[in-house]
Coordinates of C-alpha atoms in Angstrom, one line a residue:
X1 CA -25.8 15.6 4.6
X2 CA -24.1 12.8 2.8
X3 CA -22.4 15.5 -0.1
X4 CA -22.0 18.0 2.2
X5 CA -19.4 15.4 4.3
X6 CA -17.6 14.7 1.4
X7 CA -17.0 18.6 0.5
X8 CA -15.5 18.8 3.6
X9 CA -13.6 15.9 3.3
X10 CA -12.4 16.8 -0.7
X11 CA -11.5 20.0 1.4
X12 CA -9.4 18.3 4.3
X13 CA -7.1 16.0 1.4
X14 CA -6.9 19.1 -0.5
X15 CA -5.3 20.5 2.9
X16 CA -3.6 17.3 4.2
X17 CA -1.7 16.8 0.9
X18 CA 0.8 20.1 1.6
X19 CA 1.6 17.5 5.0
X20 CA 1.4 13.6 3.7
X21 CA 3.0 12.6 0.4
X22 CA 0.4 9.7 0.2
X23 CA -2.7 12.2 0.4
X24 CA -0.7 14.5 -2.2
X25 CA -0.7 11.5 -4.5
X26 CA -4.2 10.6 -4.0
X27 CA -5.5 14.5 -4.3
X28 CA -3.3 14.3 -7.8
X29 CA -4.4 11.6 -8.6
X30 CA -7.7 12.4 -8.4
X31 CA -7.3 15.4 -10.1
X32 CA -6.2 13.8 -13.1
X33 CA -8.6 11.3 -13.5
X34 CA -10.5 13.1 -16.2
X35 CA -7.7 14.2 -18.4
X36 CA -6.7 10.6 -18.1
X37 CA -9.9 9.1 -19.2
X38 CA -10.9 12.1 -21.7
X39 CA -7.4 10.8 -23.4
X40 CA -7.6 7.0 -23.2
X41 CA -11.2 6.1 -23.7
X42 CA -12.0 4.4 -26.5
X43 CA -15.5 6.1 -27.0
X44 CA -16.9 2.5 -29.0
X45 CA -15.5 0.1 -26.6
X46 CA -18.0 -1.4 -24.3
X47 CA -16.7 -1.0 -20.5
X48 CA -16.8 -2.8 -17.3
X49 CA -15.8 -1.2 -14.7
X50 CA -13.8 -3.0 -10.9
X51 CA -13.8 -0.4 -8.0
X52 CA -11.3 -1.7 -5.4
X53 CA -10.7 1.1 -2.1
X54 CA -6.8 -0.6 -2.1
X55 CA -4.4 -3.3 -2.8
X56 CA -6.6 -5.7 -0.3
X57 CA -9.7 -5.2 -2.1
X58 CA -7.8 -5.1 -5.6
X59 CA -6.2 -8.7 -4.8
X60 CA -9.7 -10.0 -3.5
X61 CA -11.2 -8.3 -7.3
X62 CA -8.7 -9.6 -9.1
X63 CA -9.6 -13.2 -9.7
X64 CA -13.0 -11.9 -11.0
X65 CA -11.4 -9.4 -13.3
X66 CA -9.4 -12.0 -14.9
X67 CA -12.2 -14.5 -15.2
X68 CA -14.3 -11.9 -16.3
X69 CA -12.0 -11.2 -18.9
X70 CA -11.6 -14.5 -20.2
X71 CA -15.3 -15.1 -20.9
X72 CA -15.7 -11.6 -22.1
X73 CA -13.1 -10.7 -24.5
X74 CA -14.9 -8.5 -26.3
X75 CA -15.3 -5.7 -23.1
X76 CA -12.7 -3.3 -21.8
X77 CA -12.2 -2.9 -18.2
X78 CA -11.5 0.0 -16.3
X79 CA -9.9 0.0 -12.8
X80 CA -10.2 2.6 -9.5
X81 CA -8.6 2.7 -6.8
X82 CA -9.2 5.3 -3.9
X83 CA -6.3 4.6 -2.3
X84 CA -3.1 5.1 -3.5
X85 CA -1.8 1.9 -1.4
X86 CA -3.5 0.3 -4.4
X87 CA -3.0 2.4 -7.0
X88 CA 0.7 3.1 -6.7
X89 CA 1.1 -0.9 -7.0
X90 CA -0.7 -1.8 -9.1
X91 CA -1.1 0.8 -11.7
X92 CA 0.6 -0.8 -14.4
X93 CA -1.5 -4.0 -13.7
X94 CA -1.6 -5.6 -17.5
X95 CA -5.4 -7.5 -16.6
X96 CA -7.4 -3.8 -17.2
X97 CA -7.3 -1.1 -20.2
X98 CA -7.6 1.6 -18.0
X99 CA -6.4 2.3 -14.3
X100 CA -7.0 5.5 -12.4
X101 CA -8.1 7.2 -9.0
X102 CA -11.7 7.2 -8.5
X103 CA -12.7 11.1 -7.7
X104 CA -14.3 11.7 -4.4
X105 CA -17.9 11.1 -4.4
X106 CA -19.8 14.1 -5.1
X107 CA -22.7 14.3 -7.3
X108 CA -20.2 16.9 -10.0
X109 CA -17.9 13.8 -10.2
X110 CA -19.9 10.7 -10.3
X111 CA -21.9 12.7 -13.4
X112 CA -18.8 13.6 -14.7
X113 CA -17.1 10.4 -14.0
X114 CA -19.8 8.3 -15.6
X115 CA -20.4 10.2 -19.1
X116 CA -16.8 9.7 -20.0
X117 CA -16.6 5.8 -19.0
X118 CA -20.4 4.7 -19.6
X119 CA -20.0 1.3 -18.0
X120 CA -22.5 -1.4 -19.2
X121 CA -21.5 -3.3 -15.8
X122 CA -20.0 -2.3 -12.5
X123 CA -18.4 -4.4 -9.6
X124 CA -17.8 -2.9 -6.6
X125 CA -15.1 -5.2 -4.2
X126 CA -16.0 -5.7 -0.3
X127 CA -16.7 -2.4 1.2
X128 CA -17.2 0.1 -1.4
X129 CA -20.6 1.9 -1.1
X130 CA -20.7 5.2 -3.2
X131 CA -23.9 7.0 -2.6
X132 CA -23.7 9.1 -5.9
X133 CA -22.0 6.9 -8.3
X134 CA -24.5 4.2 -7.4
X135 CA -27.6 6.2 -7.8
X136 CA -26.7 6.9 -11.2
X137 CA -25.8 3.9 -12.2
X138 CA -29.0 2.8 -10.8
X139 CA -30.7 5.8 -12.9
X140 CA -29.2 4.7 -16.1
X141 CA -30.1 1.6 -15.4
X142 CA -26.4 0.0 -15.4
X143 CA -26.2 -3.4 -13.1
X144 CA -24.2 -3.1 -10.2
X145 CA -22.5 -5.7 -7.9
X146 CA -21.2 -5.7 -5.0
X147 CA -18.3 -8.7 -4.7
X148 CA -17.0 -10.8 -2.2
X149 CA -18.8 -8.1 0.5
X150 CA -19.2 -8.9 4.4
X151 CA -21.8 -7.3 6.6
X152 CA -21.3 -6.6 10.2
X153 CA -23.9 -5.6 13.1
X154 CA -21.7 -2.2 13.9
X155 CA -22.1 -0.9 9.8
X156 CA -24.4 2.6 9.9
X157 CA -26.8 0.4 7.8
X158 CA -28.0 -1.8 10.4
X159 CA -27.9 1.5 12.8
X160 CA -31.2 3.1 13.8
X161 CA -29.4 6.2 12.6
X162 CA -28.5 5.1 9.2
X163 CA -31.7 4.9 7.5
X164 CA -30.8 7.5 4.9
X165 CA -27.4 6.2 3.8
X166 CA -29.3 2.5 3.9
X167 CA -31.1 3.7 0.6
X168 CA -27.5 3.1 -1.5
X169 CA -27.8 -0.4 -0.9
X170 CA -30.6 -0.3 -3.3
X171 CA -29.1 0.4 -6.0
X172 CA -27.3 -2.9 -6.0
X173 CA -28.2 -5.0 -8.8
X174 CA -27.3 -8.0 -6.3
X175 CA -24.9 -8.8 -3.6
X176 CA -22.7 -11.8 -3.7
X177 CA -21.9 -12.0 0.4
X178 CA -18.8 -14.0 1.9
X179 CA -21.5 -15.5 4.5
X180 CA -24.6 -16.6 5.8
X181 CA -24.7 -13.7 8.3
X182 CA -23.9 -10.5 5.6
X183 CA -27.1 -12.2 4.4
X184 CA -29.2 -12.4 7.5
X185 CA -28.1 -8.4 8.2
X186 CA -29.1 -7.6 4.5
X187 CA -32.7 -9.2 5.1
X188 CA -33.0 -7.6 8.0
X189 CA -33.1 -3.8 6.3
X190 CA -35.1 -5.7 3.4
X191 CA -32.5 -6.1 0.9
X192 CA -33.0 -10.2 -0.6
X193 CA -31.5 -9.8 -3.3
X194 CA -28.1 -11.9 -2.1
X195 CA -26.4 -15.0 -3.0
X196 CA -23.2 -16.6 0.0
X197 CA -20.2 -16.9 -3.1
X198 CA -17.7 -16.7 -0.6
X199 CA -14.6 -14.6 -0.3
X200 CA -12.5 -14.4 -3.7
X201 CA -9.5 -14.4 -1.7
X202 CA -9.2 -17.9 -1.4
X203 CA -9.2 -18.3 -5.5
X204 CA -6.4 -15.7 -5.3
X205 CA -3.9 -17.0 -3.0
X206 CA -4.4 -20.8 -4.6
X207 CA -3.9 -18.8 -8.0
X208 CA -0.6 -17.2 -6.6
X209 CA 0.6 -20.5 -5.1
X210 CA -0.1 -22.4 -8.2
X211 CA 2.4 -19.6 -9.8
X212 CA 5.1 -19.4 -6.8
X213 CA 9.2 -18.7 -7.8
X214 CA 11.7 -21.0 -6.3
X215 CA 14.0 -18.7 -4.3
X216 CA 17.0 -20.7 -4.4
X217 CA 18.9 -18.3 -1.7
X218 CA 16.1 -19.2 0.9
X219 CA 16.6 -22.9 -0.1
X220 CA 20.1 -22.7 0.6
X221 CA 19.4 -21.0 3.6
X222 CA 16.7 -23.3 4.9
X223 CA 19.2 -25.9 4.8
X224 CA 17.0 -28.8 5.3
X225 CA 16.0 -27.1 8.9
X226 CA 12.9 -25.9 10.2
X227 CA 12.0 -22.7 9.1
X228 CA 9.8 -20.1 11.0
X229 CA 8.7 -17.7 8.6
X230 CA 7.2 -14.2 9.8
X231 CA 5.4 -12.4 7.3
X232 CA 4.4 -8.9 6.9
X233 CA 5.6 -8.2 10.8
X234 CA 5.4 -5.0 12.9
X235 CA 7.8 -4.3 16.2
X236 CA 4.9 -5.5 18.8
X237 CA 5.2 -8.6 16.8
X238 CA 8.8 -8.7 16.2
X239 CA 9.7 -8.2 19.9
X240 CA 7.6 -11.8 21.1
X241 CA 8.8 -14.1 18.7
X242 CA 12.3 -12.9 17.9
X243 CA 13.4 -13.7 21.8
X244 CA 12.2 -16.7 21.9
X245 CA 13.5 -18.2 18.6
X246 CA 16.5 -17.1 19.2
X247 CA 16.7 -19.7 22.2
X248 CA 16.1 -22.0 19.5
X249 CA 18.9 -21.9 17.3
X250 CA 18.2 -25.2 15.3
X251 CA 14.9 -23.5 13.9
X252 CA 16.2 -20.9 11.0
X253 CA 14.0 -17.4 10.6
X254 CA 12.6 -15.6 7.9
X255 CA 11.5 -11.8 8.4
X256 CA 9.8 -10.3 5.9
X257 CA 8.0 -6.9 7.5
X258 CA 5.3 -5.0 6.7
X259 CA 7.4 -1.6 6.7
X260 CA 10.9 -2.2 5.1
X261 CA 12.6 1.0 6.0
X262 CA 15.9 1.8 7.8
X263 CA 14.6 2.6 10.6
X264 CA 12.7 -0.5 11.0
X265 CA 15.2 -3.0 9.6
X266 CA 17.6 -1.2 12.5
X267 CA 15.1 -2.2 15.1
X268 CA 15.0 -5.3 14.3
X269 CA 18.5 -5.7 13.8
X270 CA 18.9 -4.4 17.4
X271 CA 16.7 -7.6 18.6
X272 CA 18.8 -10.0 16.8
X273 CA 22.0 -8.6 18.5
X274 CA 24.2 -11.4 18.4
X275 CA 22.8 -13.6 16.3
X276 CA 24.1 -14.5 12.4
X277 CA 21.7 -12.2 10.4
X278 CA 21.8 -11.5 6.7
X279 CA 19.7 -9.3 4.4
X280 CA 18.0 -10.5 1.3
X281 CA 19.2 -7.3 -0.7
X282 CA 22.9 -8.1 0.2
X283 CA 23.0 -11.9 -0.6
X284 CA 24.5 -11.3 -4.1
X285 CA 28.0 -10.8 -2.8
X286 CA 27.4 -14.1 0.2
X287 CA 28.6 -17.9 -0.5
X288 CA 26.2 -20.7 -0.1
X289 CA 28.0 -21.7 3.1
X290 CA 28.1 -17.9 4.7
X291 CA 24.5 -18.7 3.9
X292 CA 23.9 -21.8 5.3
X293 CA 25.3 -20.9 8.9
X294 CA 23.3 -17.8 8.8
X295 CA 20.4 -17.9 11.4
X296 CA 18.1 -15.1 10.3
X297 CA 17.6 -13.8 6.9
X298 CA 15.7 -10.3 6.7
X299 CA 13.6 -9.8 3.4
X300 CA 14.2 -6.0 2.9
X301 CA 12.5 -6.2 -0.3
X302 CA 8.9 -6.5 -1.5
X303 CA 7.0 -9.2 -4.0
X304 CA 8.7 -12.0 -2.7
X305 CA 6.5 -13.2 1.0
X306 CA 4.2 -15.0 -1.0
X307 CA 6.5 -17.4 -2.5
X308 CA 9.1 -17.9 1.0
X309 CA 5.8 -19.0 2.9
X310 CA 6.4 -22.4 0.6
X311 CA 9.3 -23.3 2.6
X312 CA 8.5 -22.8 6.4
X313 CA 7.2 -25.0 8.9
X314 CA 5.5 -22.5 10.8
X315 CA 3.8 -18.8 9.9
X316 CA 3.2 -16.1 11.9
X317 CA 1.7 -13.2 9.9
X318 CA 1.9 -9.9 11.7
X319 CA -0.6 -7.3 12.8
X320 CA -2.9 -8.6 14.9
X321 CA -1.4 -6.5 18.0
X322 CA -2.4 -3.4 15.8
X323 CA -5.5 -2.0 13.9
X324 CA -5.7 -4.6 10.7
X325 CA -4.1 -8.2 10.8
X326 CA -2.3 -9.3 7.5
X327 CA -3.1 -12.2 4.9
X328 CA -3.7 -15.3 6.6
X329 CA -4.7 -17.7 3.5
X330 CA -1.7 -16.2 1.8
X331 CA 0.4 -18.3 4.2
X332 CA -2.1 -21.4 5.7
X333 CA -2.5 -22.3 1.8
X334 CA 1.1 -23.9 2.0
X335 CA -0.3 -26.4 4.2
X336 CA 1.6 -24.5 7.5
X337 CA 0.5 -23.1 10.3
X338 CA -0.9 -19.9 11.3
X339 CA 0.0 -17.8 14.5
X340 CA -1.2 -14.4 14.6
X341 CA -2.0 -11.5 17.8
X342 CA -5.6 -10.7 19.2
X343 CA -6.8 -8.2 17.3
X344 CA -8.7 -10.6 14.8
X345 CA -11.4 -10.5 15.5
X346 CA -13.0 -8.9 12.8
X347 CA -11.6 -11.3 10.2
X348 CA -13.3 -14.3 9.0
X349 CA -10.7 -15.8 7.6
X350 CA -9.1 -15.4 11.5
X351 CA -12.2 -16.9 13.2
X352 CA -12.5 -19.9 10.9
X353 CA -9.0 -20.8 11.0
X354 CA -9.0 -20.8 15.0
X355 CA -12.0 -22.9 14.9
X356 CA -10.3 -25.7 12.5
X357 CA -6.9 -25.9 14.4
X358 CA -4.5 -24.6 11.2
X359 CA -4.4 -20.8 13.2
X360 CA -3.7 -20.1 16.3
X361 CA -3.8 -16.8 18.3
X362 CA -1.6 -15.5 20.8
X363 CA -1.3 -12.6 23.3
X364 CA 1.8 -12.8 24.2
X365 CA 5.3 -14.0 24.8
X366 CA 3.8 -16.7 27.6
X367 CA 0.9 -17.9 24.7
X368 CA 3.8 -17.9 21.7
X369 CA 5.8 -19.7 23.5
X370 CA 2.9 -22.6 24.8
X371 CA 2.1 -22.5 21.2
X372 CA 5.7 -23.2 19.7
X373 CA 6.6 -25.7 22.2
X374 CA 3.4 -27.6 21.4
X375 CA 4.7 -27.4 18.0
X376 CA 8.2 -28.4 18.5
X377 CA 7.5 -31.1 21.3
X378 CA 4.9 -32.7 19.1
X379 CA 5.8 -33.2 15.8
X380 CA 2.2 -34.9 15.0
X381 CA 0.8 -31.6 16.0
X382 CA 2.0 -29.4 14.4
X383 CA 1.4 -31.7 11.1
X384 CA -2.4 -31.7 12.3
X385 CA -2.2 -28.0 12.2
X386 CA -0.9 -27.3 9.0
X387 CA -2.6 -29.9 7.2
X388 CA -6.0 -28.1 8.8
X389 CA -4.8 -24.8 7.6
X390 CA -4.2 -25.9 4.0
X391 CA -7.7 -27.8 4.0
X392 CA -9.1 -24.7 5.3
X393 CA -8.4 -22.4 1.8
X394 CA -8.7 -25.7 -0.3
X395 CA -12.1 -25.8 0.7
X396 CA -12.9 -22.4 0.7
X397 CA -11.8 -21.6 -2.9
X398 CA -14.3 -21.4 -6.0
X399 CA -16.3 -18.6 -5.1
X400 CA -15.1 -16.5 -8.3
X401 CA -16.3 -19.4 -10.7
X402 CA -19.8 -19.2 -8.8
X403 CA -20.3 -15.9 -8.5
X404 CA -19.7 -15.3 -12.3
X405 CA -22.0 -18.2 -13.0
X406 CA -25.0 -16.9 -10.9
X407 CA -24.2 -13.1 -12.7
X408 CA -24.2 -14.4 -16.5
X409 CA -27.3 -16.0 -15.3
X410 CA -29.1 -12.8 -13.9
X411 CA -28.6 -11.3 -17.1

C-alpha cells in the first residue's frame, strides 16, 4: 500500500509541475539526482549521509553536520533535501561534498539511490521516515539515526491503523528525541532504543548569534530608541501590531516578512499610510538623519533577520495565526521577548517559552495590546521577560555535543 501511494504521488508532482514552479523544480530536481551523483561520487570516499525534508530541518541538521565533520575529517558527506524550500537555499552550502534532491521513495530509487552513494552512516533530521530507504539501509546493515525527532500522540505510529508503516521505525539504529514524551510514545509501540538529546536548534541559533553582522543602517535607525522588531510576518500578523505601534511613535519598527514580494510589501505599505517608512533595499541613496527620523524600516531582503533581532526590545515572530509559526529561539536568544499568535501549539519551543515568561501569546489586537502596555508601563517586566527568554535557549543548548558523544559511543 505504502509504494503504491508514492506512485501515485510521483505521478501527481509529475502533473503539478506543468502548474507550480516549486514542484517543477522539485520533479527536476529529482530527476537529476542520479546523473548528479553518477558524476560527482568519489567511488573510494567513505560517505555519510544528512537527510533534511527543508530549510527547517536542514538548520536544525546543521550543527551536527559541522561537528560531525570536525571529528571525522576523513568522511564525505552527502546532503538531500526533498523540498526545494531547502534545496534552492542552501544548495551551495560549503559544510557537504554533495547536495541533491532525494528521489521519491520507491523501492526502484532507494536501490538505486543507495548503490551509487553506499553510506557507512545515515542521519535522518526530525520527521523524515522513508520506509524503503530505511529498510535497506537496515538490510545492509548501515546505522541509521534519527536526530533531534519529536513524537506526537496524532502520528499514524501511535494509531491503531498504523501498525504496518510502525515497522520503519525499526530500522532505526537509535533515536536521539527532543523530550521525555517522544520517548514515552516510542516505548509504547516497543521501540527503547532512545536517548532525550534535545532539539539541535538551540546549538544553531547560539552558533548564528555568536557570528551576527552589525547592520550599521539599523543602528542608525534605532537611534538609541526602543525598537520593536517583527520577524518573518504575514498580513494577519501585520494588521494587529502595525495599528497599534503606530499610536506609539517613540517605539521605532522593524518588518522583516516572511514573503518579500510587491504585492506584500504594498500591503503593508498601505497600513503604514502616513507614517515615515523606508525600505532596507533603497537606504543606499538615504542620509543618516532621513534615517534617523524614519519610523518604520521594511527589510525587503533576505539573510539579514537573524542579526536585526540583536537590536530590539521586543520580538514578535510571525505565523502563529496561520498553519506553522516561525523561529522563536532565533529571536528570544537575544535576551528579548517573544510575542507570537495561537496557532503554537504544536511547538515545543512555543510551549516552553510561555511557561518561563520570555514568550507570550496573543489572539488578538485587545491581547497585543495588554501585552505591550505591560511592557511599556513596566519597564522591570519587560526586563524579566527577555532575560527568561534568553535563559530559556542558553539552557537548552548542547544537545549536538551529546548526541554525537552517545553515537561515537554506540559504535
Amino acid at each position: 500500500m505504502y509504494n503504491l501511494v508514492f506512485y501515485i504521488y510521483e505521478f501527481g508532482i509529475f502533473i503539478a509541475s506543468f502548474f507550480s514552479d516549486k514542484v517543477r523544480k522539485m520533479w527536476k530536481g529529482e530527476r537529476a539526482a542520479f546523473s548528479y551523483l553518477k558524476e560527482r561520487v568519489d567511488k573510494d570516499a567513505d560517505y555519510a549521509w544528512f537527510h533534511a525534508a527543508s530549510l527547517g530541518e536542514f538548520e536544525q541538521g546543521r550543527p551536527i553536520m559541522e561537528e560531525f565533520r570536525r571529528i571525522y575529517p576523513e568522511k564525505k558527506i552527502l546532503l538531500t533535501f526533498f523540498s526545494p524550500s531547502g534545496y534552492e537555499v542552501r544548495k551551495n552550502y560549503e559544510g557537504a561534498d554533495l547536495i541533491c534532491y532525494l528521489p521519491i521513495d520507491t523501492p526502484t530509487n532507494a536501490i538505486r539511490f543507495l548503490r551509487i552513494i553506499r553510506p557507512s552512516v545515515a542521519f535522518f533530521i526530525k520527521y523524515e521516515f522513508w520506509y524503503n530507504y530505511l529498510h535497506i539501509l537496515r538490510h545492509r546493515n548501515v546505522p541509521a539515526y534519527s536526530v533531534s525527532s519529536i513524537f506526537r500522540p496524532n502520528q499514524i505510529f501511535f494509531k491503531w491503523y498504523g501498525w504496518q508503516y510502525r515497522h520503519v521505525l525499526n530500522c532505526f539504529t537509535h533515536f536521539y528525541v527532543q523530550n521525555e514524551e517522544s520517548k514515552r510514545l516510542l516505548h509504547t509501540v516497543g521501540i527503547d532504543n532512545v536517548d532525550i538529546t534535545g532539539d539541535t536548534r538551540f546549538d544553531r541559533v547560539m552558533q548564528i548569534a555568536s557570528k551576527s553582522k552589525t547592520i550599521a543602517a539599523v543602528e542608525t535607525f534605532k537611534d538609541n530608541k526602543p525598537l520593536f522588531v517583527a520577524g518573518s510576518s504575514w498580513l494577519p500578523d501585520e494588521k494587529i501590531f502595525i495599528p497599534y505601534l503606530g499610536k506609539h511613535p517613540d517605539w521605532k519598527v522593524v518588518i522583516a516578512p516572511h514573503v518579500i514580494d510587491e504585492e506584500h510589501i504594498t500591503q503593508i505599505m498601505q497600513l503604514l499610510e502616513g507614517r515615515k517608512v523606508l525600505r532596507y533595499s533603497e537606504l543606499k541613496d538615504i542620509d543618516d538623519q532621513t534615517l534617523r527620523s524614519a519610523e518604520v524600516l521594511i527589510i525587503d531582503c533576505f539573510g539579514l533577520l537573524s542579526s536585526i533581532y540583536k537590536y530590539g526590545d521586543v520580538a514578535y515572530v510571525g505565523g502563529g495565526f496561520g498553519v506553522s509559526i516561525h523561529n522563536l529561539p532565533e529571536a528570544a536568544v537575544w535576551n528579548i521577548p517573544v510575542i507570537f499568535g495561537p496557532n503554537n501549539h504544536k511547538f515545543k519551543e512555543a510551549q516552553e517559552l510561555k511557561a518561563c515568561g520570555g514568550g507570550i501569546e496573543i489572539c488578538c489586537e485587545n491581547s497585543f495590546k495588554e501585552v505591550m502596555d505591560n511592557f511599556i508601563n513596566n519597564p522591570d517586566e519587560l526586563r524579566k521577560a527577555a532575560d527568561a527568554a534568553g535563559e530559556y535557549v542558553r539552557t537548552h543548548s548542547g544537545a549536538t555535543e551529546k548526541l554525537l558523544l552517545l553515537v561515537r559511543q554506540s559504535k
